[in-house]
Structure formats: C-alpha cells, structure tokens
PDB file of C-alpha atoms in Angstrom:
ATOM      1  CA  ASP A 238      83.749 105.664 119.363  1.00  0.00           C
ATOM      2  CA  ILE A 239      85.093 102.411 117.915  1.00  0.00           C
ATOM      3  CA  VAL A 240      86.613 100.331 120.709  1.00  0.00           C
ATOM      4  CA  MET A 241      89.508  98.088 119.736  1.00  0.00           C
ATOM      5  CA  THR A 242      90.076  95.071 121.970  1.00  0.00           C
ATOM      6  CA  GLN A 243      93.199  92.944 121.626  1.00  0.00           C
ATOM      7  CA  SER A 244      93.833  89.474 122.982  1.00  0.00           C
ATOM      8  CA  PRO A 245      95.850  88.284 124.687  1.00  0.00           C
ATOM      9  CA  ASP A 246      97.373  91.152 126.704  1.00  0.00           C
ATOM     10  CA  SER A 247     100.677  89.298 126.728  1.00  0.00           C
ATOM     11  CA  LEU A 248     102.214  86.309 125.055  1.00  0.00           C
ATOM     12  CA  ALA A 249     105.371  84.318 125.835  1.00  0.00           C
ATOM     13  CA  LEU A 250     106.615  81.895 123.190  1.00  0.00           C
ATOM     14  CA  SER A 251     109.811  80.107 122.247  1.00  0.00           C
ATOM     15  CA  LEU A 252     112.030  81.070 119.337  1.00  0.00           C
ATOM     16  CA  GLY A 253     110.735  79.588 116.103  1.00  0.00           C
ATOM     17  CA  GLU A 254     107.133  79.331 117.297  1.00  0.00           C
ATOM     18  CA  ARG A 255     104.146  81.124 115.779  1.00  0.00           C
ATOM     19  CA  ALA A 256     102.543  84.097 117.513  1.00  0.00           C
ATOM     20  CA  THR A 257      98.889  84.968 116.994  1.00  0.00           C
ATOM     21  CA  ILE A 258      97.418  88.253 118.198  1.00  0.00           C
ATOM     22  CA  ASN A 259      93.734  89.024 117.832  1.00  0.00           C
ATOM     23  CA  CYS A 260      91.970  92.359 117.514  1.00  0.00           C
ATOM     24  CA  LYS A 261      88.238  92.976 117.614  1.00  0.00           C
ATOM     25  CA  SER A 262      86.566  96.258 116.751  1.00  0.00           C
ATOM     26  CA  SER A 263      83.226  97.296 118.257  1.00  0.00           C
ATOM     27  CA  GLN A 264      81.941  98.107 114.760  1.00  0.00           C
ATOM     28  CA  SER A 265      82.992  97.262 111.228  1.00  0.00           C
ATOM     29  CA  VAL A 266      85.998  99.090 109.776  1.00  0.00           C
ATOM     30  CA  LEU A 267      85.341  97.797 106.260  1.00  0.00           C
ATOM     31  CA  TYR A 268      84.858 100.659 103.806  1.00  0.00           C
ATOM     32  CA  ARG A 269      82.419  99.123 101.353  1.00  0.00           C
ATOM     33  CA  SER A 270      83.072 101.477  98.422  1.00  0.00           C
ATOM     34  CA  ASN A 271      86.646 100.163  98.030  1.00  0.00           C
ATOM     35  CA  ASN A 272      86.334  96.909  99.997  1.00  0.00           C
ATOM     36  CA  LYS A 273      89.253  97.874 102.233  1.00  0.00           C
ATOM     37  CA  ASN A 274      89.496  97.413 105.970  1.00  0.00           C
ATOM     38  CA  TYR A 275      90.900 100.540 107.582  1.00  0.00           C
ATOM     39  CA  LEU A 276      92.894  98.490 110.078  1.00  0.00           C
ATOM     40  CA  ALA A 277      96.638  98.652 110.717  1.00  0.00           C
ATOM     41  CA  TRP A 278      99.112  96.851 112.943  1.00  0.00           C
ATOM     42  CA  TYR A 279     102.117  98.496 114.597  1.00  0.00           C
ATOM     43  CA  GLN A 280     105.161  97.174 116.413  1.00  0.00           C
ATOM     44  CA  GLN A 281     106.725  99.216 119.209  1.00  0.00           C
ATOM     45  CA  LYS A 282     110.059  98.442 120.813  1.00  0.00           C
ATOM     46  CA  PRO A 283     111.240 100.130 124.062  1.00  0.00           C
ATOM     47  CA  GLY A 284     112.278 103.732 123.587  1.00  0.00           C
ATOM     48  CA  GLN A 285     111.110 103.803 119.966  1.00  0.00           C
ATOM     49  CA  PRO A 286     107.995 105.088 118.233  1.00  0.00           C
ATOM     50  CA  PRO A 287     105.629 102.535 116.700  1.00  0.00           C
ATOM     51  CA  LYS A 288     106.499 101.075 113.320  1.00  0.00           C
ATOM     52  CA  LEU A 289     103.889 100.258 110.679  1.00  0.00           C
ATOM     53  CA  LEU A 290     103.747  96.541 109.878  1.00  0.00           C
ATOM     54  CA  ILE A 291     100.414  95.907 108.157  1.00  0.00           C
ATOM     55  CA  TYR A 292      97.668  98.099 106.693  1.00  0.00           C
ATOM     56  CA  TRP A 293      94.322  97.366 105.010  1.00  0.00           C
ATOM     57  CA  ALA A 294      94.296  94.443 107.487  1.00  0.00           C
ATOM     58  CA  SER A 295      96.551  92.279 105.336  1.00  0.00           C
ATOM     59  CA  THR A 296      98.948  94.402 103.237  1.00  0.00           C
ATOM     60  CA  ARG A 297     102.519  94.244 104.468  1.00  0.00           C
ATOM     61  CA  GLU A 298     104.403  97.543 104.589  1.00  0.00           C
ATOM     62  CA  SER A 299     107.503  97.712 102.411  1.00  0.00           C
ATOM     63  CA  GLY A 300     110.542  96.238 104.170  1.00  0.00           C
ATOM     64  CA  VAL A 301     108.566  94.236 106.731  1.00  0.00           C
ATOM     65  CA  PRO A 302     109.670  90.578 106.840  1.00  0.00           C
ATOM     66  CA  ASP A 303     107.210  88.136 105.296  1.00  0.00           C
ATOM     67  CA  ARG A 304     106.936  86.195 108.556  1.00  0.00           C
ATOM     68  CA  PHE A 305     104.485  88.966 109.551  1.00  0.00           C
ATOM     69  CA  SER A 306     100.988  88.573 108.113  1.00  0.00           C
ATOM     70  CA  GLY A 307      97.565  90.009 108.786  1.00  0.00           C
ATOM     71  CA  SER A 308      94.101  88.652 108.153  1.00  0.00           C
ATOM     72  CA  GLY A 309      90.458  89.308 108.908  1.00  0.00           C
ATOM     73  CA  SER A 310      87.679  91.617 107.811  1.00  0.00           C
ATOM     74  CA  GLY A 311      84.858  93.649 109.274  1.00  0.00           C
ATOM     75  CA  THR A 312      85.324  93.433 113.024  1.00  0.00           C
ATOM     76  CA  ASP A 313      87.756  90.544 113.607  1.00  0.00           C
ATOM     77  CA  PHE A 314      91.427  90.663 112.752  1.00  0.00           C
ATOM     78  CA  THR A 315      94.599  88.671 113.401  1.00  0.00           C
ATOM     79  CA  LEU A 316      98.301  89.423 113.280  1.00  0.00           C
ATOM     80  CA  THR A 317     100.423  86.300 112.813  1.00  0.00           C
ATOM     81  CA  ILE A 318     104.173  86.154 113.277  1.00  0.00           C
ATOM     82  CA  ASN A 319     105.667  82.943 111.933  1.00  0.00           C
ATOM     83  CA  THR A 320     109.000  81.541 113.098  1.00  0.00           C
ATOM     84  CA  LEU A 321     109.456  83.910 116.028  1.00  0.00           C
ATOM     85  CA  GLN A 322     112.792  85.723 116.141  1.00  0.00           C
ATOM     86  CA  ALA A 323     114.443  87.404 119.138  1.00  0.00           C
ATOM     87  CA  GLU A 324     114.019  90.804 117.485  1.00  0.00           C
ATOM     88  CA  ASP A 325     110.219  90.355 117.420  1.00  0.00           C
ATOM     89  CA  VAL A 326     110.017  91.011 121.180  1.00  0.00           C
ATOM     90  CA  ALA A 327     107.858  94.144 121.307  1.00  0.00           C
ATOM     91  CA  LEU A 328     104.453  95.614 121.968  1.00  0.00           C
ATOM     92  CA  TYR A 329     101.953  95.189 119.139  1.00  0.00           C
ATOM     93  CA  TYR A 330      98.968  97.473 118.547  1.00  0.00           C
ATOM     94  CA  CYS A 331      96.021  97.298 116.197  1.00  0.00           C
ATOM     95  CA  HIS A 332      94.586 100.609 115.016  1.00  0.00           C
ATOM     96  CA  GLN A 333      91.406 101.640 113.224  1.00  0.00           C
ATOM     97  CA  TYR A 334      91.510 104.676 110.978  1.00  0.00           C
ATOM     98  CA  TYR A 335      88.010 104.214 109.599  1.00  0.00           C
ATOM     99  CA  THR A 336      86.578 107.165 111.486  1.00  0.00           C
ATOM    100  CA  THR A 337      87.494 109.753 114.075  1.00  0.00           C
ATOM    101  CA  PRO A 338      88.261 109.467 116.862  1.00  0.00           C
ATOM    102  CA  TYR A 339      90.874 107.073 115.536  1.00  0.00           C
ATOM    103  CA  THR A 340      91.513 104.409 118.151  1.00  0.00           C
ATOM    104  CA  PHE A 341      94.097 101.813 119.115  1.00  0.00           C
ATOM    105  CA  GLY A 342      93.931  98.494 120.872  1.00  0.00           C
ATOM    106  CA  GLN A 343      95.404  98.336 124.355  1.00  0.00           C
ATOM    107  CA  GLY A 344      98.491  96.519 123.082  1.00  0.00           C
ATOM    108  CA  THR A 345      99.853  92.981 123.285  1.00  0.00           C
ATOM    109  CA  MET A 346     103.279  92.369 124.794  1.00  0.00           C
ATOM    110  CA  LEU A 347     105.198  89.620 123.001  1.00  0.00           C
ATOM    111  CA  GLU A 348     108.077  88.004 124.907  1.00  0.00           C
ATOM    112  CA  ILE A 349     110.419  85.095 124.396  1.00  0.00           C
ATOM    113  CA  LYS A 350     110.060  82.172 126.798  1.00  0.00           C
TER     114      LYS A 350
ATOM    115  CA  GLU B  58     113.917 110.773 103.466  1.00  0.00           C
ATOM    116  CA  VAL B  59     110.913 111.579 105.635  1.00  0.00           C
ATOM    117  CA  GLN B  60     111.742 112.975 109.075  1.00  0.00           C
ATOM    118  CA  LEU B  61     109.477 114.297 111.810  1.00  0.00           C
ATOM    119  CA  VAL B  62     111.204 116.005 114.736  1.00  0.00           C
ATOM    120  CA  GLU B  63     109.198 117.252 117.698  1.00  0.00           C
ATOM    121  CA  SER B  64     110.177 119.957 120.149  1.00  0.00           C
ATOM    122  CA  GLY B  65     108.591 122.074 122.858  1.00  0.00           C
ATOM    123  CA  GLY B  66     107.889 119.506 125.546  1.00  0.00           C
ATOM    124  CA  GLY B  67     108.665 120.089 129.184  1.00  0.00           C
ATOM    125  CA  GLN B  68     107.151 120.391 132.623  1.00  0.00           C
ATOM    126  CA  VAL B  69     104.189 122.695 133.201  1.00  0.00           C
ATOM    127  CA  GLN B  70     101.806 123.277 136.080  1.00  0.00           C
ATOM    128  CA  PRO B  71      98.160 122.223 135.894  1.00  0.00           C
ATOM    129  CA  GLY B  72      96.181 124.900 134.088  1.00  0.00           C
ATOM    130  CA  GLY B  73      99.237 126.019 132.148  1.00  0.00           C
ATOM    131  CA  SER B  74      99.962 126.078 128.427  1.00  0.00           C
ATOM    132  CA  LEU B  75     102.565 124.606 126.125  1.00  0.00           C
ATOM    133  CA  ARG B  76     103.131 124.673 122.365  1.00  0.00           C
ATOM    134  CA  LEU B  77     104.602 121.679 120.593  1.00  0.00           C
ATOM    135  CA  SER B  78     106.234 121.903 117.187  1.00  0.00           C
ATOM    136  CA  CYS B  79     107.119 119.291 114.608  1.00  0.00           C
ATOM    137  CA  ALA B  80     109.719 120.011 111.947  1.00  0.00           C
ATOM    138  CA  VAL B  81     108.847 118.107 108.799  1.00  0.00           C
ATOM    139  CA  SER B  82     111.289 117.136 106.067  1.00  0.00           C
ATOM    140  CA  GLY B  83     110.969 114.884 103.047  1.00  0.00           C
ATOM    141  CA  PHE B  84     107.523 116.149 102.030  1.00  0.00           C
ATOM    142  CA  THR B  85     105.396 119.296 102.215  1.00  0.00           C
ATOM    143  CA  VAL B  86     103.243 119.433 105.323  1.00  0.00           C
ATOM    144  CA  ASN B  87     100.150 120.828 103.576  1.00  0.00           C
ATOM    145  CA  THR B  88     100.023 117.941 101.078  1.00  0.00           C
ATOM    146  CA  LYS B  89      99.423 115.270 103.726  1.00  0.00           C
ATOM    147  CA  TYR B  90      97.094 114.676 106.642  1.00  0.00           C
ATOM    148  CA  MET B  91      99.042 115.113 109.885  1.00  0.00           C
ATOM    149  CA  SER B  92      98.159 114.024 113.419  1.00  0.00           C
ATOM    150  CA  TRP B  93      99.354 114.079 116.982  1.00  0.00           C
ATOM    151  CA  VAL B  94      99.295 110.806 118.933  1.00  0.00           C
ATOM    152  CA  ARG B  95     100.225 110.607 122.599  1.00  0.00           C
ATOM    153  CA  GLN B  96     101.384 107.873 124.935  1.00  0.00           C
ATOM    154  CA  ALA B  97     101.156 108.273 128.692  1.00  0.00           C
ATOM    155  CA  PRO B  98     104.062 106.696 130.624  1.00  0.00           C
ATOM    156  CA  GLY B  99     103.698 102.918 130.529  1.00  0.00           C
ATOM    157  CA  LYS B 100     100.359 103.176 128.718  1.00  0.00           C
ATOM    158  CA  GLY B 101      98.977 102.661 125.238  1.00  0.00           C
ATOM    159  CA  LEU B 102      98.534 104.951 122.248  1.00  0.00           C
ATOM    160  CA  GLU B 103      95.892 107.687 122.081  1.00  0.00           C
ATOM    161  CA  TRP B 104      95.124 109.709 118.966  1.00  0.00           C
ATOM    162  CA  VAL B 105      94.801 113.416 119.823  1.00  0.00           C
ATOM    163  CA  SER B 106      94.114 115.447 116.690  1.00  0.00           C
ATOM    164  CA  VAL B 107      94.361 115.531 112.890  1.00  0.00           C
ATOM    165  CA  ILE B 108      94.567 118.286 110.279  1.00  0.00           C
ATOM    166  CA  ASP B 109      93.680 117.362 106.723  1.00  0.00           C
ATOM    167  CA  THR B 110      94.945 118.851 103.480  1.00  0.00           C
ATOM    168  CA  SER B 111      92.088 121.357 103.315  1.00  0.00           C
ATOM    169  CA  GLY B 112      92.888 122.583 106.826  1.00  0.00           C
ATOM    170  CA  SER B 113      89.954 120.927 108.544  1.00  0.00           C
ATOM    171  CA  THR B 114      90.739 119.769 112.067  1.00  0.00           C
ATOM    172  CA  TYR B 115      89.383 117.056 114.342  1.00  0.00           C
ATOM    173  CA  TYR B 116      90.056 116.328 118.001  1.00  0.00           C
ATOM    174  CA  ALA B 117      89.673 113.614 120.597  1.00  0.00           C
ATOM    175  CA  ALA B 118      86.911 114.450 123.070  1.00  0.00           C
ATOM    176  CA  SER B 119      89.471 114.545 125.894  1.00  0.00           C
ATOM    177  CA  VAL B 120      91.277 117.554 124.373  1.00  0.00           C
ATOM    178  CA  LYS B 121      88.570 119.338 122.360  1.00  0.00           C
ATOM    179  CA  GLY B 122      88.317 122.983 123.303  1.00  0.00           C
ATOM    180  CA  ARG B 123      91.749 122.955 124.972  1.00  0.00           C
ATOM    181  CA  PHE B 124      94.146 121.888 122.189  1.00  0.00           C
ATOM    182  CA  THR B 125      94.569 123.422 118.720  1.00  0.00           C
ATOM    183  CA  ILE B 126      96.404 121.782 115.827  1.00  0.00           C
ATOM    184  CA  SER B 127      97.839 123.941 113.064  1.00  0.00           C
ATOM    185  CA  ARG B 128     100.510 124.014 110.392  1.00  0.00           C
ATOM    186  CA  ASP B 129     102.884 126.612 108.986  1.00  0.00           C
ATOM    187  CA  ASN B 130     103.377 125.966 105.291  1.00  0.00           C
ATOM    188  CA  SER B 131     106.223 128.481 104.995  1.00  0.00           C
ATOM    189  CA  LYS B 132     108.225 126.713 107.714  1.00  0.00           C
ATOM    190  CA  ASN B 133     106.920 123.221 106.895  1.00  0.00           C
ATOM    191  CA  THR B 134     105.974 122.601 110.492  1.00  0.00           C
ATOM    192  CA  LEU B 135     103.059 121.173 112.434  1.00  0.00           C
ATOM    193  CA  SER B 136     102.080 122.558 115.837  1.00  0.00           C
ATOM    194  CA  LEU B 137      99.917 121.687 118.804  1.00  0.00           C
ATOM    195  CA  GLN B 138      98.858 124.484 121.144  1.00  0.00           C
ATOM    196  CA  MET B 139      97.878 122.967 124.471  1.00  0.00           C
ATOM    197  CA  ASN B 140      95.954 125.084 127.006  1.00  0.00           C
ATOM    198  CA  SER B 141      94.347 124.337 130.374  1.00  0.00           C
ATOM    199  CA  LEU B 142      96.660 121.365 130.811  1.00  0.00           C
ATOM    200  CA  ARG B 143      95.738 118.606 133.229  1.00  0.00           C
ATOM    201  CA  ALA B 144      97.751 115.881 134.954  1.00  0.00           C
ATOM    202  CA  GLU B 145      96.161 113.340 132.608  1.00  0.00           C
ATOM    203  CA  ASP B 146      97.719 115.124 129.616  1.00  0.00           C
ATOM    204  CA  THR B 147     101.143 113.916 130.777  1.00  0.00           C
ATOM    205  CA  ALA B 148     102.524 111.847 127.894  1.00  0.00           C
ATOM    206  CA  VAL B 149     105.011 111.589 125.071  1.00  0.00           C
ATOM    207  CA  TYR B 150     103.480 113.410 122.117  1.00  0.00           C
ATOM    208  CA  HIS B 151     104.290 112.019 118.679  1.00  0.00           C
ATOM    209  CA  CYS B 152     103.921 113.934 115.438  1.00  0.00           C
ATOM    210  CA  VAL B 153     102.753 111.497 112.758  1.00  0.00           C
ATOM    211  CA  ARG B 154     101.921 111.512 109.065  1.00  0.00           C
ATOM    212  CA  GLY B 155      98.379 110.341 108.388  1.00  0.00           C
ATOM    213  CA  PRO B 156      95.973 108.728 108.591  1.00  0.00           C
ATOM    214  CA  ALA B 157      94.412 109.867 105.358  1.00  0.00           C
ATOM    215  CA  ASN B 158      91.334 108.120 103.985  1.00  0.00           C
ATOM    216  CA  GLN B 159      92.524 104.590 103.114  1.00  0.00           C
ATOM    217  CA  TRP B 160      96.151 105.302 104.097  1.00  0.00           C
ATOM    218  CA  PRO B 161      97.374 104.599 107.648  1.00  0.00           C
ATOM    219  CA  ILE B 162      99.823 106.486 109.850  1.00  0.00           C
ATOM    220  CA  ASP B 163     103.095 105.650 108.122  1.00  0.00           C
ATOM    221  CA  TYR B 164     105.733 107.865 109.759  1.00  0.00           C
ATOM    222  CA  TRP B 165     106.236 108.736 113.427  1.00  0.00           C
ATOM    223  CA  GLY B 166     108.470 111.205 115.168  1.00  0.00           C
ATOM    224  CA  GLN B 167     110.418 110.146 118.267  1.00  0.00           C
ATOM    225  CA  GLY B 168     108.131 112.236 120.425  1.00  0.00           C
ATOM    226  CA  THR B 169     108.466 114.964 123.033  1.00  0.00           C
ATOM    227  CA  LEU B 170     107.579 114.485 126.708  1.00  0.00           C
ATOM    228  CA  VAL B 171     105.010 116.735 128.336  1.00  0.00           C
ATOM    229  CA  THR B 172     104.722 116.521 132.113  1.00  0.00           C
ATOM    230  CA  VAL B 173     101.866 118.321 133.857  1.00  0.00           C
ATOM    231  CA  SER B 174     102.645 118.529 137.542  1.00  0.00           C
ATOM    232  CA  SER B 175     102.827 121.042 140.341  1.00  0.00           C
TER     233      SER B 175
END
C-alpha cells in the first residue's frame, strides 16, 4: 500500500500569513504515460464532507480561490495557502489515487493564531 | 447539479449486517467510477471500495470478504452491503464519485453514520 505522510499535523498562523503543508508518498504517484501525478488535496470543515481543492498535484479545481496552490512531483508534494483567511480554518488531506488501495494522509489541522 | 445522498446508516450489533444506499442525481451512475470512503469519529479518511464503469470492484483489505459494492442502473443508486460488522467499522460512510484513472474524487455525499456496538 502507498503510505501518505503529511507534515505538520497541525499549524497555527495569523491572518494574512502563508500556510505550507507537506505530503510525502511511500512510492511515486507519477503516471509516466501522461506525466500526471495522481495526487489530490482536500479541505474539510467541521460537519462537512471534504472538498476538492487541487488535483494532478497542481491543478486548481474550478471555483477554488487562487490563494490555494499545489506543487511537487513523484513522492513529495506541497499545498500552499497564501494570505490566510479566517474561512481557511479546516483539516487538509492529501490523497493518492494512483493505485488501489487509494490512501489519504492523516490530515493537517490549520488554525488561526 | 450533481447530488449524492446516502441512507441506511444506524446502530447494529457486532456480527450484524447493514446495507447503505446512495441516491445519485446529475449523472448516470454506470458512466462513472463510484466509491465509498469512511471516516471514523475524530479520525481521518479511509477508502473502502470502488466500482468502475465495467462493473469491476475493488476493496480495502480491512473490508474484503465482508463488504460488497454494487449499483442499480434502473434506480441510479450505489449500494454497500456490509456483513460481519465489527466495532472498528464504526464511521461516517461517504458515497463519492471517482476516482477514475487520472480523475480524482470530485463529489462527496454528506455521509451516513454506522455505529457497531452492543
């Protein structure tokens, strides 16, 4: 199974700061035939299901603010949230859909200081 | 508009069975890969099972042999038959669209709570 490890487990920042969340997979999730990383990021707020933010490691889902960006390839990935807003307080998960069993990171809790 | 609405959750004793359903609207269930993803109380996300457009099914090791995913094209629904339930199966079960090859999970239902307890 591909193990997804996120860091940090939690993050407390001030409004307007930049948040950086890392995700490492135990094996590459880069599909060489199309050069796409099968890696997505989700945001989950209390009492709600997760919401897709980023897929293919760096493609923003329609309607997601451009302060959210993703980067990385192979086994190392980053979700960056620029100019932190109050509404960004949530749990964030990375997810590999390269192969079954599909797996998620353990989650990173983002809070406002 | 895509909507996924789960039903069928509840409390069941260890060793019991439960069948979850997901009413799908906005697309035809047999034209997309569909999965179940669960979240134990206060815990992270765990993929459970997927059915692809050809009807092939795949399962997490933790549920293989106990859970069965299926779809009803005439009713446009997705189901999860859960047998031999254990305390560790307690979770909110989400019906989701995807993942499918290069495409991620893009829609989630609100989920239905399954509690396995005596």
